GROMACS .gro file of C-alpha atoms in nm:
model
  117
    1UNK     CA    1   0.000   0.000   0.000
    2UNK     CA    2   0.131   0.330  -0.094
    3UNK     CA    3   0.145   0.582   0.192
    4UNK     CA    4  -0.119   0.831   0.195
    5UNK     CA    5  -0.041   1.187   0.087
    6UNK     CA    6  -0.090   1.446   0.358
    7UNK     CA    7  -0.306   1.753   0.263
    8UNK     CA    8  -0.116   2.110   0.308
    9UNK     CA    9  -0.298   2.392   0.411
   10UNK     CA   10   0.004   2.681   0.391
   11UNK     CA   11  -0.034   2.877   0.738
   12UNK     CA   12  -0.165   2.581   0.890
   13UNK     CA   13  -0.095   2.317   1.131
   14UNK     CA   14  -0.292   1.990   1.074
   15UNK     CA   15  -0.394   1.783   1.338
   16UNK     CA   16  -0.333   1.446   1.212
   17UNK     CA   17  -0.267   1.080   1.371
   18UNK     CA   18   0.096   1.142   1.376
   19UNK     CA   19   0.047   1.492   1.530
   20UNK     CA   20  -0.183   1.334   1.810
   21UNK     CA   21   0.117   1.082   1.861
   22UNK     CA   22   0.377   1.373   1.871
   23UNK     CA   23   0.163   1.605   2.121
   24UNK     CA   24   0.025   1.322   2.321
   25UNK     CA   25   0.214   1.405   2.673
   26UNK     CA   26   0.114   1.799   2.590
   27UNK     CA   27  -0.220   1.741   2.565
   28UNK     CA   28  -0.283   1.469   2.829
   29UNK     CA   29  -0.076   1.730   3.079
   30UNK     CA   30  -0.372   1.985   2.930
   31UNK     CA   31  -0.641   1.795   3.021
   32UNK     CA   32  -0.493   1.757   3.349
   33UNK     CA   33  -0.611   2.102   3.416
   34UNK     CA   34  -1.001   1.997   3.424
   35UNK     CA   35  -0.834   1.977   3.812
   36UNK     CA   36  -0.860   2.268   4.023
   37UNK     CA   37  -0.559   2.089   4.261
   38UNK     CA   38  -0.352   2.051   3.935
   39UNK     CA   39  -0.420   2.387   3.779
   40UNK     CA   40  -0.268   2.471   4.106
   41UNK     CA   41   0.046   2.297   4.101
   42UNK     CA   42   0.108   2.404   3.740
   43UNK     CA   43   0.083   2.786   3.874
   44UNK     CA   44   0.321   2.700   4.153
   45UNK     CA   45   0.609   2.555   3.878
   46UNK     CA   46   0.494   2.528   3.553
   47UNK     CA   47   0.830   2.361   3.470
   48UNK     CA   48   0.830   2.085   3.679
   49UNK     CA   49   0.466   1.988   3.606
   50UNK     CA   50   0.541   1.993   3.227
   51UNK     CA   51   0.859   1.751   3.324
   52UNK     CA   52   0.653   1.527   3.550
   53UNK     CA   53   0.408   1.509   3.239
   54UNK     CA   54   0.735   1.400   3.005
   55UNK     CA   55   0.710   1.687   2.775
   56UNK     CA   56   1.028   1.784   2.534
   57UNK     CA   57   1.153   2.095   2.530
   58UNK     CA   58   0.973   2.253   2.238
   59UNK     CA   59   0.685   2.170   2.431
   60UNK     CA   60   0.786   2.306   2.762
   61UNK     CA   61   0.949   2.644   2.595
   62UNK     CA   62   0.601   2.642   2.337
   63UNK     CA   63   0.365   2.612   2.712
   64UNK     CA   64   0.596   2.843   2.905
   65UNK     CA   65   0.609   3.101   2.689
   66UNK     CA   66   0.262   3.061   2.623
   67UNK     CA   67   0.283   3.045   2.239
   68UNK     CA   68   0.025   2.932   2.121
   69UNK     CA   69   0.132   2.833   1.784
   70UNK     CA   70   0.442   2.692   1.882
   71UNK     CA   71   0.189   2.430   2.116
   72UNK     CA   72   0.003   2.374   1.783
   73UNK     CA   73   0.300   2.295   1.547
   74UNK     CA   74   0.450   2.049   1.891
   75UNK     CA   75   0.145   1.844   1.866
   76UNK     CA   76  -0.090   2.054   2.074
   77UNK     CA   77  -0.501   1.987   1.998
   78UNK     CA   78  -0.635   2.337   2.048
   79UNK     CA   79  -0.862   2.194   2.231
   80UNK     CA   80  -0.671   2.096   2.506
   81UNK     CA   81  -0.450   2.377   2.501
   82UNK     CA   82  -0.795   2.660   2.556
   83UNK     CA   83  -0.766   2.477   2.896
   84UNK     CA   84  -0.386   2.590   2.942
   85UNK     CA   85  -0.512   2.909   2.788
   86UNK     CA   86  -0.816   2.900   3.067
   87UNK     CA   87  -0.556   2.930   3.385
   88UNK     CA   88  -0.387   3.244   3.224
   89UNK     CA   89  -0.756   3.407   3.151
   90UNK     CA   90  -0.676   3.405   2.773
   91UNK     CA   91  -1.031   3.377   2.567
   92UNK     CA   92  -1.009   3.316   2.208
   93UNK     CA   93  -0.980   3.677   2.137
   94UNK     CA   94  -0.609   3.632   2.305
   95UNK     CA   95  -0.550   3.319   2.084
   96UNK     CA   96  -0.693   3.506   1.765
   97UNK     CA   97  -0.445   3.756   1.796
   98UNK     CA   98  -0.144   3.553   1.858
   99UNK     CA   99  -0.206   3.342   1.513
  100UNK     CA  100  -0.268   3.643   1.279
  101UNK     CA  101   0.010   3.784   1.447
  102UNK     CA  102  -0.182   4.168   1.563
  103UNK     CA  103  -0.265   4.295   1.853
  104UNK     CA  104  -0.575   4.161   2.112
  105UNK     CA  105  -0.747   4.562   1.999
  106UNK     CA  106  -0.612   4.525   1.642
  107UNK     CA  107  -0.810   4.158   1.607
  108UNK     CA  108  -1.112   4.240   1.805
  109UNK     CA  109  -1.162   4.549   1.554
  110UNK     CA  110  -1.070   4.309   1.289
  111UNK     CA  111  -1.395   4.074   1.392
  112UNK     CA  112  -1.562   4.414   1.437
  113UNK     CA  113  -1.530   4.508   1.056
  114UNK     CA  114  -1.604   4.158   0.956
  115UNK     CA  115  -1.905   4.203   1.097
  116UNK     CA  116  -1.982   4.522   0.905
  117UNK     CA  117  -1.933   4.354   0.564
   0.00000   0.00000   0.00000
């Protein structure tokens, strides 16, 4: 059987099988946080808790830094990461910015305008 030829979308990240395999400790540290007691101990040292949940270091830099993009393109399910994004406050407005690359005001007026058309 020929192996199957993955579809491109340029400026996207595809969440695929092999994507689930590569964020798999990201996202099950994620889901974690449905736990009030381990939202806490992520707050306390979000290092360790991404170590005790195995993740590499692309990971760890990508959910330290809060990048949201960089968690996408390390296997992240955005899912999973709106409940990393849930401890910091961030609401989709936050996450909307970071991947067109603009400002939180810049991408709400954006939606405003939208609207307008």
């Amino acid at each position: 059987m020929a192996p199957k030829t993955k579809r491109v979308i340029p400026g996207t990240t595809l969440f695929d099988g092999d994507m689930a395999r590569k964020g798999y400790a990201l996202n099950k540290m994620c889901f974690s946080f449905n736990s009030e007691e381990n939202r806490q101990e992520f707050l306390k040292d979000p290092g360790a808790y991404c170590d005790k949940f195995g993740l590499n270091e692309q990971q760890k830099k990508a959910v330290i830094s809060l990048q949201v993009l960089d968690m996408l393109a390390a296997g992240g399910n955005a899912y999973f990461i709106a409940k990393l994004g849930g401890i910091y406050k961030l609401d989709m407005q936050d996450v909307g910015a970071q991947q067109t690359g603009v400002t939180k005001e810049e991408f709400q007026a954006k939606l405003v305008a939208a609207g307008r058309e």
